[in-house]
PDB file of C-alpha atoms (C1' of nucleotides) in Angstrom:
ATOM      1  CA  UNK A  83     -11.832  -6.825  42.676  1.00  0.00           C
ATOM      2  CA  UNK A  84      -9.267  -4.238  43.658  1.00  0.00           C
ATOM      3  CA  UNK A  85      -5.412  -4.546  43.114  1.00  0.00           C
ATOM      4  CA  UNK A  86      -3.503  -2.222  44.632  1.00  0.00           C
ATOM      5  CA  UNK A  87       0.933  -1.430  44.345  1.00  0.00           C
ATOM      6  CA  UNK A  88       2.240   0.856  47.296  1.00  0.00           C
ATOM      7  CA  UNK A  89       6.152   1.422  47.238  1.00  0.00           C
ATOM      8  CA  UNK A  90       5.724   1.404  51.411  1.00  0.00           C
ATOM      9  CA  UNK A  91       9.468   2.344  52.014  1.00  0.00           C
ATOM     10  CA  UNK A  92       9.851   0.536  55.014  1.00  0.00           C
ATOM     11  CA  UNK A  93       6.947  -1.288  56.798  1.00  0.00           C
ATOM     12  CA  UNK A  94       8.420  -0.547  60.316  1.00  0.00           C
ATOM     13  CA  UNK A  95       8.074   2.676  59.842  1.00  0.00           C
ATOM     14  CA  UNK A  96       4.742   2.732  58.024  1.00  0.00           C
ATOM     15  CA  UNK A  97       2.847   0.285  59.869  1.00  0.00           C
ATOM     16  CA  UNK A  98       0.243   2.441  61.183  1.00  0.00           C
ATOM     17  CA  UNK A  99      -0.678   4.318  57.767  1.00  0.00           C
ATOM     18  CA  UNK A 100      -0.755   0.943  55.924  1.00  0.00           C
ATOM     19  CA  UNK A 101      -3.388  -0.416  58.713  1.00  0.00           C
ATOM     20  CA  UNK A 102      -5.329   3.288  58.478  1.00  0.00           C
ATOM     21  CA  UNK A 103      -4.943   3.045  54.537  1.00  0.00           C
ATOM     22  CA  UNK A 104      -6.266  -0.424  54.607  1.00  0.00           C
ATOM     23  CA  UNK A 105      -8.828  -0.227  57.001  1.00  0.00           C
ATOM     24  CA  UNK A 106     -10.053   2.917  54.868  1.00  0.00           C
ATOM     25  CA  UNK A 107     -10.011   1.266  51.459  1.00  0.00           C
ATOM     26  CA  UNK A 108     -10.659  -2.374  52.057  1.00  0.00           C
ATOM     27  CA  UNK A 109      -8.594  -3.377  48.996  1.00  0.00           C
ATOM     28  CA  UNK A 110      -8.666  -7.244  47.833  1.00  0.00           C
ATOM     29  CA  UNK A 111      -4.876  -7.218  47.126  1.00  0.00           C
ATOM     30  CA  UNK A 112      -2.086  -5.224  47.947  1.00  0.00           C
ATOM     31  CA  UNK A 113       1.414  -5.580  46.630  1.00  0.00           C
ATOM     32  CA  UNK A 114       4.212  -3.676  48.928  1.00  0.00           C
ATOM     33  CA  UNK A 115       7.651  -2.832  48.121  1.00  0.00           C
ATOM     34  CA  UNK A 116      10.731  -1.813  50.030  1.00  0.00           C
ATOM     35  CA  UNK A 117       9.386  -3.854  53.426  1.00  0.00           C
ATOM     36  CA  UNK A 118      13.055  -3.334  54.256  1.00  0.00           C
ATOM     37  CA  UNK A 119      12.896  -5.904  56.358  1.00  0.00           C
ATOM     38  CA  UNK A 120      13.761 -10.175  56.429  1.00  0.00           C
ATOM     39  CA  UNK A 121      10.407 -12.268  56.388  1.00  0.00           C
ATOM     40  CA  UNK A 122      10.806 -12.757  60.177  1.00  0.00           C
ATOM     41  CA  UNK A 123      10.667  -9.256  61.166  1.00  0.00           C
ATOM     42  CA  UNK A 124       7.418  -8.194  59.005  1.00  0.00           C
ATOM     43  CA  UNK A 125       4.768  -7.251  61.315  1.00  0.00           C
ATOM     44  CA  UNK A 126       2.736 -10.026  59.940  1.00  0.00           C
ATOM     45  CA  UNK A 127      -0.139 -10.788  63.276  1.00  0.00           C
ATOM     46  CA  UNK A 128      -1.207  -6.895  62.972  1.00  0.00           C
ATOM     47  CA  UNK A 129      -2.230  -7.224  59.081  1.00  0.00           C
ATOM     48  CA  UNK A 130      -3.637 -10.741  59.118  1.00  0.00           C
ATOM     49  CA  UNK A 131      -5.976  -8.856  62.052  1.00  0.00           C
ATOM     50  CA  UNK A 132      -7.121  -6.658  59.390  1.00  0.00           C
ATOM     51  CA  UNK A 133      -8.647  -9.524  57.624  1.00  0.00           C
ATOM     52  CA  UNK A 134      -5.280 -10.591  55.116  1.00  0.00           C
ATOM     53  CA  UNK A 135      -3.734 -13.451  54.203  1.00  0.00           C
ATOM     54  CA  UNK A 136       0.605 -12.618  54.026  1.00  0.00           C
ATOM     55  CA  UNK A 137       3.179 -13.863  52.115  1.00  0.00           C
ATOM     56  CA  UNK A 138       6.810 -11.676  51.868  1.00  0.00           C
ATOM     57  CA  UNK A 139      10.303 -11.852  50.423  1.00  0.00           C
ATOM     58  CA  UNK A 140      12.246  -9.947  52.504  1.00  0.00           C
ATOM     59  CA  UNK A 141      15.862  -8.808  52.719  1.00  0.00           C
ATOM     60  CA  UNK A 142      17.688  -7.673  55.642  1.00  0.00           C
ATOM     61  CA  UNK A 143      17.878  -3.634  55.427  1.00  0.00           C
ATOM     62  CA  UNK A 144      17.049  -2.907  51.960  1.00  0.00           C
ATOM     63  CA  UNK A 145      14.342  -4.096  49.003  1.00  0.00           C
ATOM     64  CA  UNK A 146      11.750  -6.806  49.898  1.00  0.00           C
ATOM     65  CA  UNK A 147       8.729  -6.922  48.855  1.00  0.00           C
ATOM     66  CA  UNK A 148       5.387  -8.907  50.041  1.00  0.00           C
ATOM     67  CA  UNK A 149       1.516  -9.641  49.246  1.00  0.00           C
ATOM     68  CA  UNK A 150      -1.291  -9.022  51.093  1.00  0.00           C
ATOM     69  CA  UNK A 151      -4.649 -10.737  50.037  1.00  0.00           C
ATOM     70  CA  UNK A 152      -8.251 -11.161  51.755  1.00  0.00           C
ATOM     71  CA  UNK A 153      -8.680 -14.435  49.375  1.00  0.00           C
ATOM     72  CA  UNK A 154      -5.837 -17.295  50.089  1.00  0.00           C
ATOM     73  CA  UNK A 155      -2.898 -17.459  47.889  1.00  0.00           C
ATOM     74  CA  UNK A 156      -3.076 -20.714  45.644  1.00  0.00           C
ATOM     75  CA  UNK A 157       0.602 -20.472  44.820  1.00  0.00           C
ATOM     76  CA  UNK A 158       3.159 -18.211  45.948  1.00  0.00           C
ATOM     77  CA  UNK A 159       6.834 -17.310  43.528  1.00  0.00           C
ATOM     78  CA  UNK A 160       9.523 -15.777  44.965  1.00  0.00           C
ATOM     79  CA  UNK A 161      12.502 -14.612  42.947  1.00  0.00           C
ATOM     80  CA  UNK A 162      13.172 -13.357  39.435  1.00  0.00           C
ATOM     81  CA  UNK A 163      14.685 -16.408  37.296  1.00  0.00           C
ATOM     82  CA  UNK A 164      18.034 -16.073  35.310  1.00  0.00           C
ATOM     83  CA  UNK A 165      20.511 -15.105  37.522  1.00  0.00           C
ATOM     84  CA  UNK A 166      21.773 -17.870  40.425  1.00  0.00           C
ATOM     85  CA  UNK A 167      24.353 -14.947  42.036  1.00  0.00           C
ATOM     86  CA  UNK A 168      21.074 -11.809  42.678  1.00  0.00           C
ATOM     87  CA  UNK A 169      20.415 -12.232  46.522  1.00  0.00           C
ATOM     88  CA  UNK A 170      17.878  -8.930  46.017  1.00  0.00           C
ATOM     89  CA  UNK A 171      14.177  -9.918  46.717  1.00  0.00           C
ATOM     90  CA  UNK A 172      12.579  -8.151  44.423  1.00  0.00           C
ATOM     91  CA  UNK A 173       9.512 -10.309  43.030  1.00  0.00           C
ATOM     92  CA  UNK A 174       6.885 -11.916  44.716  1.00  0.00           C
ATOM     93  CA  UNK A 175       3.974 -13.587  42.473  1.00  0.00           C
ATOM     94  CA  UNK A 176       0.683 -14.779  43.739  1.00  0.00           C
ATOM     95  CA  UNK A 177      -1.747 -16.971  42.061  1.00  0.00           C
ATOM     96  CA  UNK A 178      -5.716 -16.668  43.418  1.00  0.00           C
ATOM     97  CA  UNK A 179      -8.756 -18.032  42.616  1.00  0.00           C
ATOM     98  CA  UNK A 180     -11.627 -16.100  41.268  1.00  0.00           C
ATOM     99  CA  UNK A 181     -14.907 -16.558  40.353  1.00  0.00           C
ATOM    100  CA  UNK A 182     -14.624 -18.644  36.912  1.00  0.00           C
ATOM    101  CA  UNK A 183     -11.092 -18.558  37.134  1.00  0.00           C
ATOM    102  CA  UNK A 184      -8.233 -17.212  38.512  1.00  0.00           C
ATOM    103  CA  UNK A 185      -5.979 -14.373  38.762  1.00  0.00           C
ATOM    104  CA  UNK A 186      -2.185 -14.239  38.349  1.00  0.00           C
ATOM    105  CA  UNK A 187      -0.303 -11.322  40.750  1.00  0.00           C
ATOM    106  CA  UNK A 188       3.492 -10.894  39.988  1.00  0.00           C
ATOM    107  CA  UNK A 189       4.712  -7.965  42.190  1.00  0.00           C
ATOM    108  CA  UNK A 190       8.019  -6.641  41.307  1.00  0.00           C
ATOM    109  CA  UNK A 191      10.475  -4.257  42.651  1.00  0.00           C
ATOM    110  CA  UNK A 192      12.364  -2.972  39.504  1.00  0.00           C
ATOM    111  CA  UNK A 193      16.065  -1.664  40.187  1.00  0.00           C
ATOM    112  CA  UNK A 194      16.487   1.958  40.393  1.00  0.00           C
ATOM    113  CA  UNK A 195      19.973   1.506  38.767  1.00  0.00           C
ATOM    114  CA  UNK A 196      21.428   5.158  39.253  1.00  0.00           C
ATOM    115  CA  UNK A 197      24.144   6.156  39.024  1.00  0.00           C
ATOM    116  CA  UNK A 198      24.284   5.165  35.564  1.00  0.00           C
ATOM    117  CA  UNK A 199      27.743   4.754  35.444  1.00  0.00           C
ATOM    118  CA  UNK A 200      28.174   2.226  38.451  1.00  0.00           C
ATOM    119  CA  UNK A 201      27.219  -1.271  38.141  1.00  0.00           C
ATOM    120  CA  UNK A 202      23.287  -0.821  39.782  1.00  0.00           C
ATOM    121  CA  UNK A 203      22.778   0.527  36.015  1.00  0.00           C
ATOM    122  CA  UNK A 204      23.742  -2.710  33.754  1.00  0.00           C
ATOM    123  CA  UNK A 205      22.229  -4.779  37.053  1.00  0.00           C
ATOM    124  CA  UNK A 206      19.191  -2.907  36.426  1.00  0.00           C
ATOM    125  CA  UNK A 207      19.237  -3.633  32.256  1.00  0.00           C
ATOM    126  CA  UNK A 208      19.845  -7.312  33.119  1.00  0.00           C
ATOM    127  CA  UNK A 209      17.043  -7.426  35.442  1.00  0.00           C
ATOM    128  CA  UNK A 210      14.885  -5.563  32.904  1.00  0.00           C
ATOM    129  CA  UNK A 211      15.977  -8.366  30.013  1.00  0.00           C
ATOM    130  CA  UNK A 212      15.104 -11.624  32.533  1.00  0.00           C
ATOM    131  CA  UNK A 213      11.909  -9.914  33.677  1.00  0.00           C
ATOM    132  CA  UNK A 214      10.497  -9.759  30.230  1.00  0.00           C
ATOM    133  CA  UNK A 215      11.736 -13.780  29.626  1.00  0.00           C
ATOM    134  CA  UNK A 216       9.542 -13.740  32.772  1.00  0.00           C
ATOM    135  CA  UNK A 217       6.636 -12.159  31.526  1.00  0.00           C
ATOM    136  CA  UNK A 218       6.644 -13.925  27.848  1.00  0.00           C
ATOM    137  CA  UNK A 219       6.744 -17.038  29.926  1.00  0.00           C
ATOM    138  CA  UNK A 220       3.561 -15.734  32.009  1.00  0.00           C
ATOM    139  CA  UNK A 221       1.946 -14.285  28.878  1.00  0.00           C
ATOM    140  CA  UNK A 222       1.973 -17.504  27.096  1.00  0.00           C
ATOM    141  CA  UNK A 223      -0.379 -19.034  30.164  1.00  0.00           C
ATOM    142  CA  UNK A 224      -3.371 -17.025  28.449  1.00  0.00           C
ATOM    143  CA  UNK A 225      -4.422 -16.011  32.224  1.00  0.00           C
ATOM    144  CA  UNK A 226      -5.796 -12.858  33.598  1.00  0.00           C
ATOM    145  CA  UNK A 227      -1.856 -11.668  34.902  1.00  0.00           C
ATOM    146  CA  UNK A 228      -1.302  -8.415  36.606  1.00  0.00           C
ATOM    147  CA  UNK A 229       2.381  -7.203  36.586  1.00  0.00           C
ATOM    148  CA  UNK A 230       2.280  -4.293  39.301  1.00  0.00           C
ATOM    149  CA  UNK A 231       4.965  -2.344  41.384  1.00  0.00           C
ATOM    150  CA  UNK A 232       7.547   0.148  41.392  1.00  0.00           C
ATOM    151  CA  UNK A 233       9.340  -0.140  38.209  1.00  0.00           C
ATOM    152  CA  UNK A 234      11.669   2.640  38.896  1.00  0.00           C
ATOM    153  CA  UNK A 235      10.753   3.683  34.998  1.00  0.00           C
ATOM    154  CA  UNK A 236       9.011   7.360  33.581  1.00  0.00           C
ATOM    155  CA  UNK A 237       7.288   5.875  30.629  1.00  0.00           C
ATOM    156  CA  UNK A 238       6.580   9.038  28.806  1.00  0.00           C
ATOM    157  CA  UNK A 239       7.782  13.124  29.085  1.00  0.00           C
ATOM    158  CA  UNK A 240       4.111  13.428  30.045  1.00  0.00           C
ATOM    159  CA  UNK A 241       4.683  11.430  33.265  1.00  0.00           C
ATOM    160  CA  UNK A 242       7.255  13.815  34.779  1.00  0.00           C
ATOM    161  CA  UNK A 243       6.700  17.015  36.130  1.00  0.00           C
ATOM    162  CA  UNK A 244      10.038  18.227  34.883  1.00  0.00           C
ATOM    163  CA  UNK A 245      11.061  15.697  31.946  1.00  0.00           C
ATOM    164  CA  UNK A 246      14.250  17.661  30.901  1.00  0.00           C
ATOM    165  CA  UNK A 247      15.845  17.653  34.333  1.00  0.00           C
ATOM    166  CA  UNK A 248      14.875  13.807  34.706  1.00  0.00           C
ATOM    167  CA  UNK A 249      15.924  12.563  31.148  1.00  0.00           C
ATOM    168  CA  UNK A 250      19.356  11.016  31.760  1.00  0.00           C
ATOM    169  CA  UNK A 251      19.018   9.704  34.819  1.00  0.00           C
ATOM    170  CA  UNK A 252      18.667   5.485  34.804  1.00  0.00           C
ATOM    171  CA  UNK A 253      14.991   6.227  35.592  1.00  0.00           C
ATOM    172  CA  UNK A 254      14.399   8.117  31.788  1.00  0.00           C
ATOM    173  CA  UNK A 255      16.998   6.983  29.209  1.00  0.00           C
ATOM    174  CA  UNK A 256      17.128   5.273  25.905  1.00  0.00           C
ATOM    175  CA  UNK A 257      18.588   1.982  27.628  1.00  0.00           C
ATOM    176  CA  UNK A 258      15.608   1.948  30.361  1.00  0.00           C
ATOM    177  CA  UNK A 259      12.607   3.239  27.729  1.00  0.00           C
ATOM    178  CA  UNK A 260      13.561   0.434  25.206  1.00  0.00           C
ATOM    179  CA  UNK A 261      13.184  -2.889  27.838  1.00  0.00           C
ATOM    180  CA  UNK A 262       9.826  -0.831  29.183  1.00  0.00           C
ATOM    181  CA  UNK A 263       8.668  -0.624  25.681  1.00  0.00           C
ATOM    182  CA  UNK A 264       9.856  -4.376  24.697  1.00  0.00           C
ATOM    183  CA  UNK A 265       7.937  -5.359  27.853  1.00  0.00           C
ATOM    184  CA  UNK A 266       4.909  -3.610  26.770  1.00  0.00           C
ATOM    185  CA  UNK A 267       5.087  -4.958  23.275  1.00  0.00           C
ATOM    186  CA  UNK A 268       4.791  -8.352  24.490  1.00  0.00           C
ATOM    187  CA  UNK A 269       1.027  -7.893  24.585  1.00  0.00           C
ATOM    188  CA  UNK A 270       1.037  -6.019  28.275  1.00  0.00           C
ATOM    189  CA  UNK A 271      -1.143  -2.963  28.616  1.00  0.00           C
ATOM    190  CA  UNK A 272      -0.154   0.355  30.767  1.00  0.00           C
ATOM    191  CA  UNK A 273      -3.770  -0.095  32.661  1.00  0.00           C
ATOM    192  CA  UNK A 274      -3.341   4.197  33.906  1.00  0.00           C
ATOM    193  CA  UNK A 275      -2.813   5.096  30.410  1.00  0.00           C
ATOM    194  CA  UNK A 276      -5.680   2.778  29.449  1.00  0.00           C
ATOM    195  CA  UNK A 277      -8.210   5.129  31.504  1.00  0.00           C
ATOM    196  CA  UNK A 278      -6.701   8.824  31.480  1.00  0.00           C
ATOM    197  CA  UNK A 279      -4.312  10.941  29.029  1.00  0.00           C
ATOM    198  CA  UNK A 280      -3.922  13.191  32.342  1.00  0.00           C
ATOM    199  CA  UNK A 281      -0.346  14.176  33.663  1.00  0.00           C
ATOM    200  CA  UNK A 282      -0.704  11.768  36.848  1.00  0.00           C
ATOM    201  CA  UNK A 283       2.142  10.984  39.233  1.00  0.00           C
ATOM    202  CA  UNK A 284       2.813   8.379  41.909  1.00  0.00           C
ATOM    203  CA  UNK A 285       5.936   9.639  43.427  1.00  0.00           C
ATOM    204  CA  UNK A 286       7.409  12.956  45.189  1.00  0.00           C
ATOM    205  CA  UNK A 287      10.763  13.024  46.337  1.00  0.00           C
ATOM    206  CA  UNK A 288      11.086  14.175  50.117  1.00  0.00           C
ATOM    207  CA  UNK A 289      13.845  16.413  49.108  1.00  0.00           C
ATOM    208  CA  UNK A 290      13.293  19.885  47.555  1.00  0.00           C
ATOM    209  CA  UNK A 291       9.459  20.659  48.493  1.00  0.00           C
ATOM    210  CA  UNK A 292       8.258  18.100  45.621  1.00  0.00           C
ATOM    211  CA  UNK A 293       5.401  17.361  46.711  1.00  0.00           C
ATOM    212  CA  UNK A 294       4.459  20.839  47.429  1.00  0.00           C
ATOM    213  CA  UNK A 295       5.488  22.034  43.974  1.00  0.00           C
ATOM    214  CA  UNK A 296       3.589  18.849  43.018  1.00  0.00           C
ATOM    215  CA  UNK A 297       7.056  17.676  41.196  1.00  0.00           C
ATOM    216  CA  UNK A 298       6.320  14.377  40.676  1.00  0.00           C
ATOM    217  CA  UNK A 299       6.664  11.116  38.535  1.00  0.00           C
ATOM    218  CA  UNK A 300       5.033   8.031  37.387  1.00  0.00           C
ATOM    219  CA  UNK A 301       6.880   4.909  38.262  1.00  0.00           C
ATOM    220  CA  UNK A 302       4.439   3.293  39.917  1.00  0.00           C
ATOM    221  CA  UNK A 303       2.806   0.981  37.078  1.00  0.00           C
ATOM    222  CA  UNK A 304       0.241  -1.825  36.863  1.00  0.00           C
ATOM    223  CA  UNK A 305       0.666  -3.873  33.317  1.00  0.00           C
ATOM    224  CA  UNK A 306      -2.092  -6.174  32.402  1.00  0.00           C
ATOM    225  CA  UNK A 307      -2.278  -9.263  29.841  1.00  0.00           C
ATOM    226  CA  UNK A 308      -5.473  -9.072  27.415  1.00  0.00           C
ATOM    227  CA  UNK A 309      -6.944 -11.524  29.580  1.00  0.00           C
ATOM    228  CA  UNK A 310      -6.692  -8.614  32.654  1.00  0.00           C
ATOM    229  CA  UNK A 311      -7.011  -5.666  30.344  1.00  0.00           C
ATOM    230  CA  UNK A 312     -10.335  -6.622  28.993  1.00  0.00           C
ATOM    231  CA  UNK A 313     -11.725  -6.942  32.996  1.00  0.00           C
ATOM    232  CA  UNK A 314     -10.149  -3.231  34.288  1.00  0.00           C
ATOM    233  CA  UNK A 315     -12.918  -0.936  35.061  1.00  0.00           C
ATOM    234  CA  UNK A 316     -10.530   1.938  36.650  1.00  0.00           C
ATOM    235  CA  UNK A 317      -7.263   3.279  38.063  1.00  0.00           C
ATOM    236  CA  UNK A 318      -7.783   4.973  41.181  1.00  0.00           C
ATOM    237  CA  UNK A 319      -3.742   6.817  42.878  1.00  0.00           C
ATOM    238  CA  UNK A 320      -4.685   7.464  46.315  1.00  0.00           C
ATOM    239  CA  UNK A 321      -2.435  10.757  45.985  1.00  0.00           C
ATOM    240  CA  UNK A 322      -3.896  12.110  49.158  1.00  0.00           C
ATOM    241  CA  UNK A 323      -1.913   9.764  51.081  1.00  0.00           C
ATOM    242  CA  UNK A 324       1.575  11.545  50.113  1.00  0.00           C
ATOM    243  CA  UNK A 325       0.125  14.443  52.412  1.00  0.00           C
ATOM    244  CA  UNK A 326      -0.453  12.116  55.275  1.00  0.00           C
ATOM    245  CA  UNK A 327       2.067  12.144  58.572  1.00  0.00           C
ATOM    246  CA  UNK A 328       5.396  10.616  57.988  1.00  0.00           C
ATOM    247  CA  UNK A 329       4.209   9.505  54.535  1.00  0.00           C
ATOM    248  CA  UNK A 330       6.274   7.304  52.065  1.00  0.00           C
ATOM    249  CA  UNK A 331       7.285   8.985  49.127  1.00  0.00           C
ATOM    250  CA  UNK A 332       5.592   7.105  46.691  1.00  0.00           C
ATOM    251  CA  UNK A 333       1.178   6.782  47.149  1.00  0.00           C
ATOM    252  CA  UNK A 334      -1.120   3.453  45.982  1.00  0.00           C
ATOM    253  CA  UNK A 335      -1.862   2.842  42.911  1.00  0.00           C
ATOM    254  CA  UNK A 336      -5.151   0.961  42.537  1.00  0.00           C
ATOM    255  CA  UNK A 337      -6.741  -1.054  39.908  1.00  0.00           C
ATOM    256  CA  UNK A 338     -10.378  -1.881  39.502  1.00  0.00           C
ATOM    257  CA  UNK A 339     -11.345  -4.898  37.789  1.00  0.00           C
ATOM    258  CA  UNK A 340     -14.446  -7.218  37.109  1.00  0.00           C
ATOM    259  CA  UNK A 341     -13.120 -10.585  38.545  1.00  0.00           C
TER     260      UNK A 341
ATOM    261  C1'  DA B  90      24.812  21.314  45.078  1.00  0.00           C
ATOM    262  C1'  DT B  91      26.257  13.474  43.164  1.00  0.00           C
ATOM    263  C1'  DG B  92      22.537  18.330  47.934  1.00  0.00           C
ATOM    264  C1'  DC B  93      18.063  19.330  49.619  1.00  0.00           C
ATOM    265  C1'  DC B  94      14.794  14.178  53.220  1.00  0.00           C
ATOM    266  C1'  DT B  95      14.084   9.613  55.173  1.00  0.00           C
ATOM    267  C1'  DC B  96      14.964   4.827  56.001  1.00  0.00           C
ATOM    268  C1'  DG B  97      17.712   0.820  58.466  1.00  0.00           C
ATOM    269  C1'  DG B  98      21.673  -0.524  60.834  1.00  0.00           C
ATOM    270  C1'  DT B  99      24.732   0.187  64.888  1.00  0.00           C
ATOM    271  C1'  DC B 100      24.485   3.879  64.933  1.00  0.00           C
ATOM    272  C1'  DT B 101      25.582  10.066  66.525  1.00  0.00           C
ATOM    273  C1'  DC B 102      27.483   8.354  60.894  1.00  0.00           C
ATOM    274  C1'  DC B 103      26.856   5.911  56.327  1.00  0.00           C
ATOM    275  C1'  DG B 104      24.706   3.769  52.220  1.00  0.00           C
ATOM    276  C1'  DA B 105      20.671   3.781  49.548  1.00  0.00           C
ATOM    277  C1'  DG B 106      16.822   5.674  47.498  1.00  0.00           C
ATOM    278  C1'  DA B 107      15.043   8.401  42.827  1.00  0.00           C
TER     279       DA B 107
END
DNA sequence: ATGCCTCGGTCTCCGAGA
């Protein structure tokens, strides 16, 4: 089975490589981000004609992120709990089933939080603190459970081209790093770093010829429970697609697994 | 140089992204 995260930055505006990217790959599941669009105006008739069953949380203009799966969703979550007053759709989980058991999907759009000294940064920490509630919550389940999306987050120096001019920003900072690593030490592994200790990116700003200088980072991340770890076979980042027309800025990130 | 592109909205500019 292959589960893919693709920051899609807006799906009006990437419809056609999505359908040429999923016609080409075939993928099982795909998690989007940044639809930028309410549930109503995703272009849901052309993708379920590529052979996938839909499910979104959208948000007028900005955000919104949705599932796309050739097996049928068992249940669907929308939200992040915690916070009764965050109108931002920003996690969508599915739950499928899978040959002698099932598999758990959560798909999360992680603040970007910059600047740092306006309130997206402490919106961002808060958001960081319920999400790993979340995720000790969905740990506890014992259940193969992929956490996937754009976490807005450079792990490691290693995963920027240029970690001195990045370090600061909400992105890379001690406030970030520490929730990313208190996620990860709830038992989650970084499934990329589990098959390569290769410089790897999954994002190029437009701005600035980054992707020509190949100036890139990893925030594009797929986080797996023991139960999902011990079943990866591969990562696979479709960089090539960052040199397609009108691309997005970020590419897929693909895992491999034997469900 | 808190910009350099690109998106959505209502729109010929602005806010947001990272």
């Amino acid at each position: 089975m292959r589960i893919a995260t693709w920051n899609i930055n807006g799906i009006k505006a990437r419809l056609g490589q999505l359908e040429q990217w999923l016609r080409q790959e075939e993928p099982d599941i795909v998690c989007l981000q940044e639809i930028k669009t309410v549930d109503e105006g995703f272009p849901r008739a052309e993708i379920e004609a590529l052979g996938y069953n839909v499910e979104t949380h959208g948000q007028k203009s900005w955000n919104g992120v949705a599932i796309l799966s050739r097996l049928p969703f068992d249940e669907v979550t929308r939200g992040l709990p915690g916070d009764e007053e965050d109108e931002q759709s920003r996690l969508i989980e599915g739950v499928f089933s899978v040959e002698g058991g099932i598999v758990r999907v959560c798909n999360i759009y992680l603040p970007n939080g910059n600047p740092v000294d306006s309130p997206k940064f402490p919106y961002k920490l808060a958001w960081m603190d319920r999400l790993i509630a979340y995720a000790e919550s969905r740990l506890s389940l014992e259940e193969p459970f992929v956490l996937l999306g754009d976490f807005n987050i450079i792990p490691a120096p290693i995963d920027a081209h240029d970690p001195e001019a990045w370090w600061g920003d909400a992105l890379f900072r001690p406030e970030s790093l520490e929730r990313f690593r208190r996620l990860r030490n709830l038992g989650l592994t970084d499934a990329l770093r589990a098959v390569t200790d290769e410089p790897t990116y999954t994002f190029w700003d437009f701005q600035a010829g980054a992707w020509r200088r190949n100036a890139g980072i990893r925030i594009d991340h797929l986080l797996l429970s023991p139960q999902a770890a011990d079943r990866l076979e591969d990562v696979i980042v479709h960089k090539d697609v960052r040199g397609w027309e009108k691309p997005s800025d970020h590419v897929p990130v693909e895992g491999v697994f034997t469900l």
